[in-house]
JSON list of N, CA, C and O in Angstrom, two decimals:
[
{"chain": "Y", "resi": 1, "resn": "MET", "atom": "N", "xyz": [0.70, -0.79, 0.09]},
{"chain": "Y", "resi": 1, "resn": "MET", "atom": "CA", "xyz": [0.04, -0.08, 0.30]},
{"chain": "Y", "resi": 1, "resn": "MET", "atom": "C", "xyz": [1.17, 1.39, 0.04]},
{"chain": "Y", "resi": 1, "resn": "MET", "atom": "O", "xyz": [1.77, 1.45, 0.89]},
{"chain": "Y", "resi": 2, "resn": "PRO", "atom": "N", "xyz": [0.74, 2.25, -1.25]},
{"chain": "Y", "resi": 2, "resn": "PRO", "atom": "CA", "xyz": [1.59, 3.60, -0.54]},
{"chain": "Y", "resi": 2, "resn": "PRO", "atom": "C", "xyz": [1.88, 4.20, 0.52]},
{"chain": "Y", "resi": 2, "resn": "PRO", "atom": "O", "xyz": [-0.14, 4.17, 1.11]},
{"chain": "Y", "resi": 3, "resn": "HIS", "atom": "N", "xyz": [2.43, 5.29, 0.74]},
{"chain": "Y", "resi": 3, "resn": "HIS", "atom": "CA", "xyz": [2.27, 6.07, 2.24]},
{"chain": "Y", "resi": 3, "resn": "HIS", "atom": "C", "xyz": [1.44, 7.16, 1.57]},
{"chain": "Y", "resi": 3, "resn": "HIS", "atom": "O", "xyz": [1.79, 7.82, 0.60]},
{"chain": "Y", "resi": 4, "resn": "LEU", "atom": "N", "xyz": [0.65, 7.52, 2.58]},
{"chain": "Y", "resi": 4, "resn": "LEU", "atom": "CA", "xyz": [0.02, 8.89, 1.81]},
{"chain": "Y", "resi": 4, "resn": "LEU", "atom": "C", "xyz": [0.36, 9.79, 2.90]},
{"chain": "Y", "resi": 4, "resn": "LEU", "atom": "O", "xyz": [0.67, 9.61, 4.04]},
{"chain": "Y", "resi": 5, "resn": "GLY", "atom": "N", "xyz": [0.86, 10.75, 2.61]},
{"chain": "Y", "resi": 5, "resn": "GLY", "atom": "CA", "xyz": [1.77, 11.77, 3.34]},
{"chain": "Y", "resi": 5, "resn": "GLY", "atom": "C", "xyz": [1.14, 13.05, 3.25]},
{"chain": "Y", "resi": 5, "resn": "GLY", "atom": "O", "xyz": [0.68, 13.65, 2.07]},
{"chain": "Y", "resi": 6, "resn": "PHE", "atom": "N", "xyz": [2.24, 14.39, 3.85]},
{"chain": "Y", "resi": 6, "resn": "PHE", "atom": "CA", "xyz": [1.92, 15.57, 3.54]},
{"chain": "Y", "resi": 6, "resn": "PHE", "atom": "C", "xyz": [2.78, 16.05, 2.08]},
{"chain": "Y", "resi": 6, "resn": "PHE", "atom": "O", "xyz": [3.80, 15.47, 2.25]},
{"chain": "Y", "resi": 7, "resn": "ALA", "atom": "N", "xyz": [2.36, 17.13, 1.12]},
{"chain": "Y", "resi": 7, "resn": "ALA", "atom": "CA", "xyz": [3.48, 17.09, 0.61]},
{"chain": "Y", "resi": 7, "resn": "ALA", "atom": "C", "xyz": [4.65, 17.73, 1.15]},
{"chain": "Y", "resi": 7, "resn": "ALA", "atom": "O", "xyz": [5.76, 17.69, 0.58]},
{"chain": "Y", "resi": 8, "resn": "SER", "atom": "N", "xyz": [4.92, 18.21, 2.38]},
{"chain": "Y", "resi": 8, "resn": "SER", "atom": "CA", "xyz": [6.35, 18.82, 3.13]},
{"chain": "Y", "resi": 8, "resn": "SER", "atom": "C", "xyz": [6.91, 17.82, 3.18]},
{"chain": "Y", "resi": 8, "resn": "SER", "atom": "O", "xyz": [8.19, 18.00, 3.86]},
{"chain": "Y", "resi": 9, "resn": "GLU", "atom": "N", "xyz": [6.75, 16.66, 3.39]},
{"chain": "Y", "resi": 9, "resn": "GLU", "atom": "CA", "xyz": [7.06, 15.14, 3.73]},
{"chain": "Y", "resi": 9, "resn": "GLU", "atom": "C", "xyz": [7.74, 14.55, 2.34]},
{"chain": "Y", "resi": 9, "resn": "GLU", "atom": "O", "xyz": [8.58, 13.83, 2.35]},
{"chain": "Y", "resi": 10, "resn": "LEU", "atom": "N", "xyz": [7.73, 15.42, 0.95]},
{"chain": "Y", "resi": 10, "resn": "LEU", "atom": "CA", "xyz": [8.07, 14.78, -0.04]},
{"chain": "Y", "resi": 10, "resn": "LEU", "atom": "C", "xyz": [9.40, 15.54, 0.10]},
{"chain": "Y", "resi": 10, "resn": "LEU", "atom": "O", "xyz": [9.94, 16.58, 0.27]},
{"chain": "Y", "resi": 11, "resn": "LYS", "atom": "N", "xyz": [10.17, 14.54, -0.66]},
{"chain": "Y", "resi": 11, "resn": "LYS", "atom": "CA", "xyz": [11.51, 15.24, -1.24]},
{"chain": "Y", "resi": 11, "resn": "LYS", "atom": "C", "xyz": [11.56, 15.27, -2.38]},
{"chain": "Y", "resi": 11, "resn": "LYS", "atom": "O", "xyz": [10.10, 15.53, -3.22]},
{"chain": "Y", "resi": 12, "resn": "THR", "atom": "N", "xyz": [12.70, 16.42, -2.82]},
{"chain": "Y", "resi": 12, "resn": "THR", "atom": "CA", "xyz": [12.55, 17.24, -4.30]},
{"chain": "Y", "resi": 12, "resn": "THR", "atom": "C", "xyz": [13.40, 16.14, -4.84]},
{"chain": "Y", "resi": 12, "resn": "THR", "atom": "O", "xyz": [13.83, 15.89, -5.01]},
{"chain": "Y", "resi": 13, "resn": "TYR", "atom": "N", "xyz": [12.79, 16.17, -6.67]},
{"chain": "Y", "resi": 13, "resn": "TYR", "atom": "CA", "xyz": [13.94, 15.75, -7.10]},
{"chain": "Y", "resi": 13, "resn": "TYR", "atom": "C", "xyz": [14.16, 16.95, -8.43]},
{"chain": "Y", "resi": 13, "resn": "TYR", "atom": "O", "xyz": [13.29, 17.82, -8.85]},
{"chain": "Y", "resi": 14, "resn": "SER", "atom": "N", "xyz": [14.55, 16.67, -9.58]},
{"chain": "Y", "resi": 14, "resn": "SER", "atom": "CA", "xyz": [15.14, 17.29, -10.85]},
{"chain": "Y", "resi": 14, "resn": "SER", "atom": "C", "xyz": [14.85, 16.26, -11.58]},
{"chain": "Y", "resi": 14, "resn": "SER", "atom": "O", "xyz": [14.97, 14.69, -11.75]},
{"chain": "Y", "resi": 15, "resn": "PHE", "atom": "N", "xyz": [13.99, 16.63, -12.86]},
{"chain": "Y", "resi": 15, "resn": "PHE", "atom": "CA", "xyz": [13.79, 15.98, -13.90]},
{"chain": "Y", "resi": 15, "resn": "PHE", "atom": "C", "xyz": [14.12, 16.74, -15.28]},
{"chain": "Y", "resi": 15, "resn": "PHE", "atom": "O", "xyz": [13.85, 17.74, -15.28]},
{"chain": "Y", "resi": 16, "resn": "SER", "atom": "N", "xyz": [14.52, 15.56, -16.20]},
{"chain": "Y", "resi": 16, "resn": "SER", "atom": "CA", "xyz": [14.86, 15.85, -17.60]},
{"chain": "Y", "resi": 16, "resn": "SER", "atom": "C", "xyz": [13.79, 16.40, -18.68]},
{"chain": "Y", "resi": 16, "resn": "SER", "atom": "O", "xyz": [12.89, 15.42, -18.41]},
{"chain": "Y", "resi": 17, "resn": "LEU", "atom": "N", "xyz": [13.72, 17.82, -18.96]},
{"chain": "Y", "resi": 17, "resn": "LEU", "atom": "CA", "xyz": [12.29, 18.15, -19.74]},
{"chain": "Y", "resi": 17, "resn": "LEU", "atom": "C", "xyz": [12.54, 17.23, -21.41]},
{"chain": "Y", "resi": 17, "resn": "LEU", "atom": "O", "xyz": [14.16, 17.28, -21.30]},
{"chain": "Y", "resi": 18, "resn": "ILE", "atom": "N", "xyz": [11.55, 17.34, -21.94]},
{"chain": "Y", "resi": 18, "resn": "ILE", "atom": "CA", "xyz": [11.35, 16.56, -23.53]},
{"chain": "Y", "resi": 18, "resn": "ILE", "atom": "C", "xyz": [12.59, 17.50, -24.00]},
{"chain": "Y", "resi": 18, "resn": "ILE", "atom": "O", "xyz": [13.59, 16.54, -25.04]},
{"chain": "Y", "resi": 19, "resn": "TYR", "atom": "N", "xyz": [12.70, 18.45, -24.49]},
{"chain": "Y", "resi": 19, "resn": "TYR", "atom": "CA", "xyz": [13.75, 19.03, -25.26]},
{"chain": "Y", "resi": 19, "resn": "TYR", "atom": "C", "xyz": [14.55, 20.48, -24.74]},
{"chain": "Y", "resi": 19, "resn": "TYR", "atom": "O", "xyz": [15.18, 20.72, -25.18]},
{"chain": "Y", "resi": 20, "resn": "GLY", "atom": "N", "xyz": [14.93, 19.59, -23.01]},
{"chain": "Y", "resi": 20, "resn": "GLY", "atom": "CA", "xyz": [16.69, 20.04, -22.64]},
{"chain": "Y", "resi": 20, "resn": "GLY", "atom": "C", "xyz": [15.71, 21.15, -21.15]},
{"chain": "Y", "resi": 20, "resn": "GLY", "atom": "O", "xyz": [15.33, 21.17, -21.68]},
{"chain": "Y", "resi": 21, "resn": "GLY", "atom": "N", "xyz": [17.22, 20.85, -20.78]},
{"chain": "Y", "resi": 21, "resn": "GLY", "atom": "CA", "xyz": [16.59, 21.68, -19.35]},
{"chain": "Y", "resi": 21, "resn": "GLY", "atom": "C", "xyz": [15.97, 21.00, -18.10]},
{"chain": "Y", "resi": 21, "resn": "GLY", "atom": "O", "xyz": [15.87, 19.49, -18.44]},
{"chain": "Y", "resi": 22, "resn": "GLN", "atom": "N", "xyz": [16.24, 21.53, -17.31]},
{"chain": "Y", "resi": 22, "resn": "GLN", "atom": "CA", "xyz": [15.44, 20.59, -15.90]},
{"chain": "Y", "resi": 22, "resn": "GLN", "atom": "C", "xyz": [14.27, 21.02, -15.58]},
{"chain": "Y", "resi": 22, "resn": "GLN", "atom": "O", "xyz": [14.25, 22.69, -15.59]},
{"chain": "Y", "resi": 23, "resn": "ILE", "atom": "N", "xyz": [13.53, 20.31, -14.86]},
{"chain": "Y", "resi": 23, "resn": "ILE", "atom": "CA", "xyz": [12.76, 21.24, -13.74]},
{"chain": "Y", "resi": 23, "resn": "ILE", "atom": "C", "xyz": [12.53, 20.70, -12.20]},
{"chain": "Y", "resi": 23, "resn": "ILE", "atom": "O", "xyz": [12.98, 19.20, -12.45]},
{"chain": "Y", "resi": 24, "resn": "ASP", "atom": "N", "xyz": [12.60, 21.57, -11.63]},
{"chain": "Y", "resi": 24, "resn": "ASP", "atom": "CA", "xyz": [13.38, 20.97, -9.90]},
{"chain": "Y", "resi": 24, "resn": "ASP", "atom": "C", "xyz": [11.91, 20.96, -8.90]},
{"chain": "Y", "resi": 24, "resn": "ASP", "atom": "O", "xyz": [10.74, 22.27, -9.43]},
{"chain": "Y", "resi": 25, "resn": "THR", "atom": "N", "xyz": [11.67, 19.74, -8.54]},
{"chain": "Y", "resi": 25, "resn": "THR", "atom": "CA", "xyz": [10.44, 20.09, -7.82]},
{"chain": "Y", "resi": 25, "resn": "THR", "atom": "C", "xyz": [10.26, 20.78, -6.52]},
{"chain": "Y", "resi": 25, "resn": "THR", "atom": "O", "xyz": [9.34, 21.06, -5.51]},
{"chain": "Y", "resi": 26, "resn": "LYS", "atom": "N", "xyz": [11.59, 21.54, -6.36]},
{"chain": "Y", "resi": 26, "resn": "LYS", "atom": "CA", "xyz": [11.43, 22.67, -4.84]},
{"chain": "Y", "resi": 26, "resn": "LYS", "atom": "C", "xyz": [10.51, 23.53, -5.20]},
{"chain": "Y", "resi": 26, "resn": "LYS", "atom": "O", "xyz": [10.18, 24.19, -4.55]},
{"chain": "Y", "resi": 27, "resn": "GLN", "atom": "N", "xyz": [10.33, 24.45, -6.35]},
{"chain": "Y", "resi": 27, "resn": "GLN", "atom": "CA", "xyz": [9.21, 25.22, -7.01]},
{"chain": "Y", "resi": 27, "resn": "GLN", "atom": "C", "xyz": [8.03, 24.82, -6.15]},
{"chain": "Y", "resi": 27, "resn": "GLN", "atom": "O", "xyz": [7.46, 26.07, -6.08]},
{"chain": "Y", "resi": 28, "resn": "TRP", "atom": "N", "xyz": [7.78, 24.09, -6.29]},
{"chain": "Y", "resi": 28, "resn": "TRP", "atom": "CA", "xyz": [6.29, 23.48, -5.68]},
{"chain": "Y", "resi": 28, "resn": "TRP", "atom": "C", "xyz": [6.41, 22.98, -4.02]},
{"chain": "Y", "resi": 28, "resn": "TRP", "atom": "O", "xyz": [5.33, 22.38, -3.82]},
{"chain": "Y", "resi": 29, "resn": "GLN", "atom": "N", "xyz": [7.46, 23.24, -3.39]},
{"chain": "Y", "resi": 29, "resn": "GLN", "atom": "CA", "xyz": [7.32, 22.61, -2.08]},
{"chain": "Y", "resi": 29, "resn": "GLN", "atom": "C", "xyz": [6.61, 23.36, -1.24]},
{"chain": "Y", "resi": 29, "resn": "GLN", "atom": "O", "xyz": [6.13, 24.26, -1.27]},
{"chain": "Y", "resi": 30, "resn": "GLY", "atom": "N", "xyz": [5.60, 22.37, -0.54]},
{"chain": "Y", "resi": 30, "resn": "GLY", "atom": "CA", "xyz": [4.52, 22.47, 0.56]},
{"chain": "Y", "resi": 30, "resn": "GLY", "atom": "C", "xyz": [3.40, 22.34, -0.69]},
{"chain": "Y", "resi": 30, "resn": "GLY", "atom": "O", "xyz": [2.75, 22.97, 0.60]},
{"chain": "Y", "resi": 31, "resn": "LYS", "atom": "N", "xyz": [3.50, 22.47, -1.63]},
{"chain": "Y", "resi": 31, "resn": "LYS", "atom": "CA", "xyz": [2.13, 22.51, -2.31]},
{"chain": "Y", "resi": 31, "resn": "LYS", "atom": "C", "xyz": [1.95, 20.85, -3.06]},
{"chain": "Y", "resi": 31, "resn": "LYS", "atom": "O", "xyz": [2.66, 20.54, -3.51]},
{"chain": "Y", "resi": 32, "resn": "PRO", "atom": "N", "xyz": [0.88, 20.28, -3.33]},
{"chain": "Y", "resi": 32, "resn": "PRO", "atom": "CA", "xyz": [0.70, 19.16, -3.80]},
{"chain": "Y", "resi": 32, "resn": "PRO", "atom": "C", "xyz": [1.14, 19.13, -5.48]},
{"chain": "Y", "resi": 32, "resn": "PRO", "atom": "O", "xyz": [0.12, 20.10, -6.17]},
{"chain": "Y", "resi": 33, "resn": "TYR", "atom": "N", "xyz": [1.76, 18.14, -5.76]},
{"chain": "Y", "resi": 33, "resn": "TYR", "atom": "CA", "xyz": [1.71, 18.28, -7.76]},
{"chain": "Y", "resi": 33, "resn": "TYR", "atom": "C", "xyz": [1.70, 16.96, -7.63]},
{"chain": "Y", "resi": 33, "resn": "TYR", "atom": "O", "xyz": [1.80, 16.03, -7.20]},
{"chain": "Y", "resi": 34, "resn": "LEU", "atom": "N", "xyz": [1.33, 16.90, -9.08]},
{"chain": "Y", "resi": 34, "resn": "LEU", "atom": "CA", "xyz": [1.54, 15.25, -10.34]},
{"chain": "Y", "resi": 34, "resn": "LEU", "atom": "C", "xyz": [2.30, 15.25, -10.87]},
{"chain": "Y", "resi": 34, "resn": "LEU", "atom": "O", "xyz": [2.83, 16.17, -12.08]},
{"chain": "Y", "resi": 35, "resn": "VAL", "atom": "N", "xyz": [2.81, 14.01, -11.10]},
{"chain": "Y", "resi": 35, "resn": "VAL", "atom": "CA", "xyz": [4.12, 14.02, -12.11]},
{"chain": "Y", "resi": 35, "resn": "VAL", "atom": "C", "xyz": [3.33, 12.87, -13.21]},
{"chain": "Y", "resi": 35, "resn": "VAL", "atom": "O", "xyz": [2.78, 11.80, -12.38]},
{"chain": "Y", "resi": 36, "resn": "VAL", "atom": "N", "xyz": [3.43, 13.34, -14.65]},
{"chain": "Y", "resi": 36, "resn": "VAL", "atom": "CA", "xyz": [2.79, 12.20, -15.35]},
{"chain": "Y", "resi": 36, "resn": "VAL", "atom": "C", "xyz": [4.04, 11.63, -16.34]},
{"chain": "Y", "resi": 36, "resn": "VAL", "atom": "O", "xyz": [4.32, 12.72, -17.04]},
{"chain": "Y", "resi": 37, "resn": "ASN", "atom": "N", "xyz": [4.43, 10.23, -16.38]},
{"chain": "Y", "resi": 37, "resn": "ASN", "atom": "CA", "xyz": [5.22, 10.09, -17.71]},
{"chain": "Y", "resi": 37, "resn": "ASN", "atom": "C", "xyz": [4.23, 9.72, -18.62]},
{"chain": "Y", "resi": 37, "resn": "ASN", "atom": "O", "xyz": [3.32, 8.80, -18.83]},
{"chain": "Y", "resi": 38, "resn": "THR", "atom": "N", "xyz": [4.73, 10.37, -20.01]},
{"chain": "Y", "resi": 38, "resn": "THR", "atom": "CA", "xyz": [3.70, 10.26, -21.13]},
{"chain": "Y", "resi": 38, "resn": "THR", "atom": "C", "xyz": [4.01, 10.00, -22.33]},
{"chain": "Y", "resi": 38, "resn": "THR", "atom": "O", "xyz": [3.66, 9.84, -23.61]},
{"chain": "Y", "resi": 39, "resn": "ALA", "atom": "N", "xyz": [5.06, 8.95, -22.05]},
{"chain": "Y", "resi": 39, "resn": "ALA", "atom": "CA", "xyz": [5.90, 8.06, -22.46]},
{"chain": "Y", "resi": 39, "resn": "ALA", "atom": "C", "xyz": [6.53, 8.93, -24.31]},
{"chain": "Y", "resi": 39, "resn": "ALA", "atom": "O", "xyz": [6.27, 8.51, -25.05]},
{"chain": "Y", "resi": 40, "resn": "SER", "atom": "N", "xyz": [6.57, 9.86, -24.03]},
{"chain": "Y", "resi": 40, "resn": "SER", "atom": "CA", "xyz": [6.62, 11.03, -25.04]},
{"chain": "Y", "resi": 40, "resn": "SER", "atom": "C", "xyz": [7.98, 10.34, -25.77]},
{"chain": "Y", "resi": 40, "resn": "SER", "atom": "O", "xyz": [7.92, 11.18, -27.36]},
{"chain": "Y", "resi": 41, "resn": "GLN", "atom": "N", "xyz": [9.00, 9.43, -26.07]},
{"chain": "Y", "resi": 41, "resn": "GLN", "atom": "CA", "xyz": [9.65, 9.13, -26.94]},
{"chain": "Y", "resi": 41, "resn": "GLN", "atom": "C", "xyz": [9.52, 7.72, -27.45]},
{"chain": "Y", "resi": 41, "resn": "GLN", "atom": "O", "xyz": [10.16, 7.40, -27.83]},
{"chain": "Y", "resi": 42, "resn": "CYS", "atom": "N", "xyz": [8.65, 7.05, -27.36]},
{"chain": "Y", "resi": 42, "resn": "CYS", "atom": "CA", "xyz": [7.69, 5.99, -28.06]},
{"chain": "Y", "resi": 42, "resn": "CYS", "atom": "C", "xyz": [7.24, 5.94, -29.43]},
{"chain": "Y", "resi": 42, "resn": "CYS", "atom": "O", "xyz": [7.42, 7.82, -29.62]},
{"chain": "Y", "resi": 43, "resn": "ALA", "atom": "N", "xyz": [7.01, 5.36, -29.87]},
{"chain": "Y", "resi": 43, "resn": "ALA", "atom": "CA", "xyz": [6.33, 5.21, -31.58]},
{"chain": "Y", "resi": 43, "resn": "ALA", "atom": "C", "xyz": [5.30, 5.66, -31.23]},
{"chain": "Y", "resi": 43, "resn": "ALA", "atom": "O", "xyz": [4.88, 6.46, -32.26]},
{"chain": "Y", "resi": 44, "resn": "PHE", "atom": "N", "xyz": [4.36, 5.53, -30.17]},
{"chain": "Y", "resi": 44, "resn": "PHE", "atom": "CA", "xyz": [3.34, 6.05, -30.61]},
{"chain": "Y", "resi": 44, "resn": "PHE", "atom": "C", "xyz": [2.42, 7.16, -30.55]},
{"chain": "Y", "resi": 44, "resn": "PHE", "atom": "O", "xyz": [1.38, 7.80, -29.78]},
{"chain": "Y", "resi": 45, "resn": "THR", "atom": "N", "xyz": [3.67, 8.11, -29.80]},
{"chain": "Y", "resi": 45, "resn": "THR", "atom": "CA", "xyz": [3.31, 9.93, -29.52]},
{"chain": "Y", "resi": 45, "resn": "THR", "atom": "C", "xyz": [3.78, 11.06, -30.81]},
{"chain": "Y", "resi": 45, "resn": "THR", "atom": "O", "xyz": [4.31, 11.42, -30.12]},
{"chain": "Y", "resi": 46, "resn": "LYS", "atom": "N", "xyz": [3.49, 10.46, -32.11]},
{"chain": "Y", "resi": 46, "resn": "LYS", "atom": "CA", "xyz": [3.85, 11.82, -33.00]},
{"chain": "Y", "resi": 46, "resn": "LYS", "atom": "C", "xyz": [3.24, 12.96, -32.86]},
{"chain": "Y", "resi": 46, "resn": "LYS", "atom": "O", "xyz": [3.88, 13.71, -33.08]},
{"chain": "Y", "resi": 47, "resn": "GLN", "atom": "N", "xyz": [2.48, 13.40, -31.81]},
{"chain": "Y", "resi": 47, "resn": "GLN", "atom": "CA", "xyz": [2.08, 14.68, -31.48]},
{"chain": "Y", "resi": 47, "resn": "GLN", "atom": "C", "xyz": [2.83, 14.75, -30.92]},
{"chain": "Y", "resi": 47, "resn": "GLN", "atom": "O", "xyz": [3.22, 16.37, -30.63]},
{"chain": "Y", "resi": 48, "resn": "TYR", "atom": "N", "xyz": [4.31, 14.49, -30.38]},
{"chain": "Y", "resi": 48, "resn": "TYR", "atom": "CA", "xyz": [5.19, 15.29, -29.73]},
{"chain": "Y", "resi": 48, "resn": "TYR", "atom": "C", "xyz": [6.17, 15.58, -30.74]},
{"chain": "Y", "resi": 48, "resn": "TYR", "atom": "O", "xyz": [7.39, 16.19, -30.04]},
{"chain": "Y", "resi": 49, "resn": "ALA", "atom": "N", "xyz": [6.24, 15.55, -32.10]},
{"chain": "Y", "resi": 49, "resn": "ALA", "atom": "CA", "xyz": [7.32, 15.54, -32.65]},
{"chain": "Y", "resi": 49, "resn": "ALA", "atom": "C", "xyz": [7.52, 16.46, -33.09]},
{"chain": "Y", "resi": 49, "resn": "ALA", "atom": "O", "xyz": [6.59, 17.73, -32.97]},
{"chain": "Y", "resi": 50, "resn": "ASN", "atom": "N", "xyz": [8.45, 17.16, -33.43]},
{"chain": "Y", "resi": 50, "resn": "ASN", "atom": "CA", "xyz": [9.19, 18.60, -33.34]},
{"chain": "Y", "resi": 50, "resn": "ASN", "atom": "C", "xyz": [8.78, 19.16, -35.13]},
{"chain": "Y", "resi": 50, "resn": "ASN", "atom": "O", "xyz": [8.73, 18.64, -35.97]}
]
C-alpha cells in the first residue's frame, strides 16, 4: 500500500525536460503536485514530434 503523506514530507527531485533543460520540484514545495510520464519518446506519441 502506498504511503499517503503531506506535500511537505516529499523529497525534491529534478527531471529532464523533453526538449532539454531541467525542472526541479523544489518550486512546488509544500504544495500538491502530480508527475506524469507521457512516454514522449515512444513510437505511439507522434503528437510530440518537432
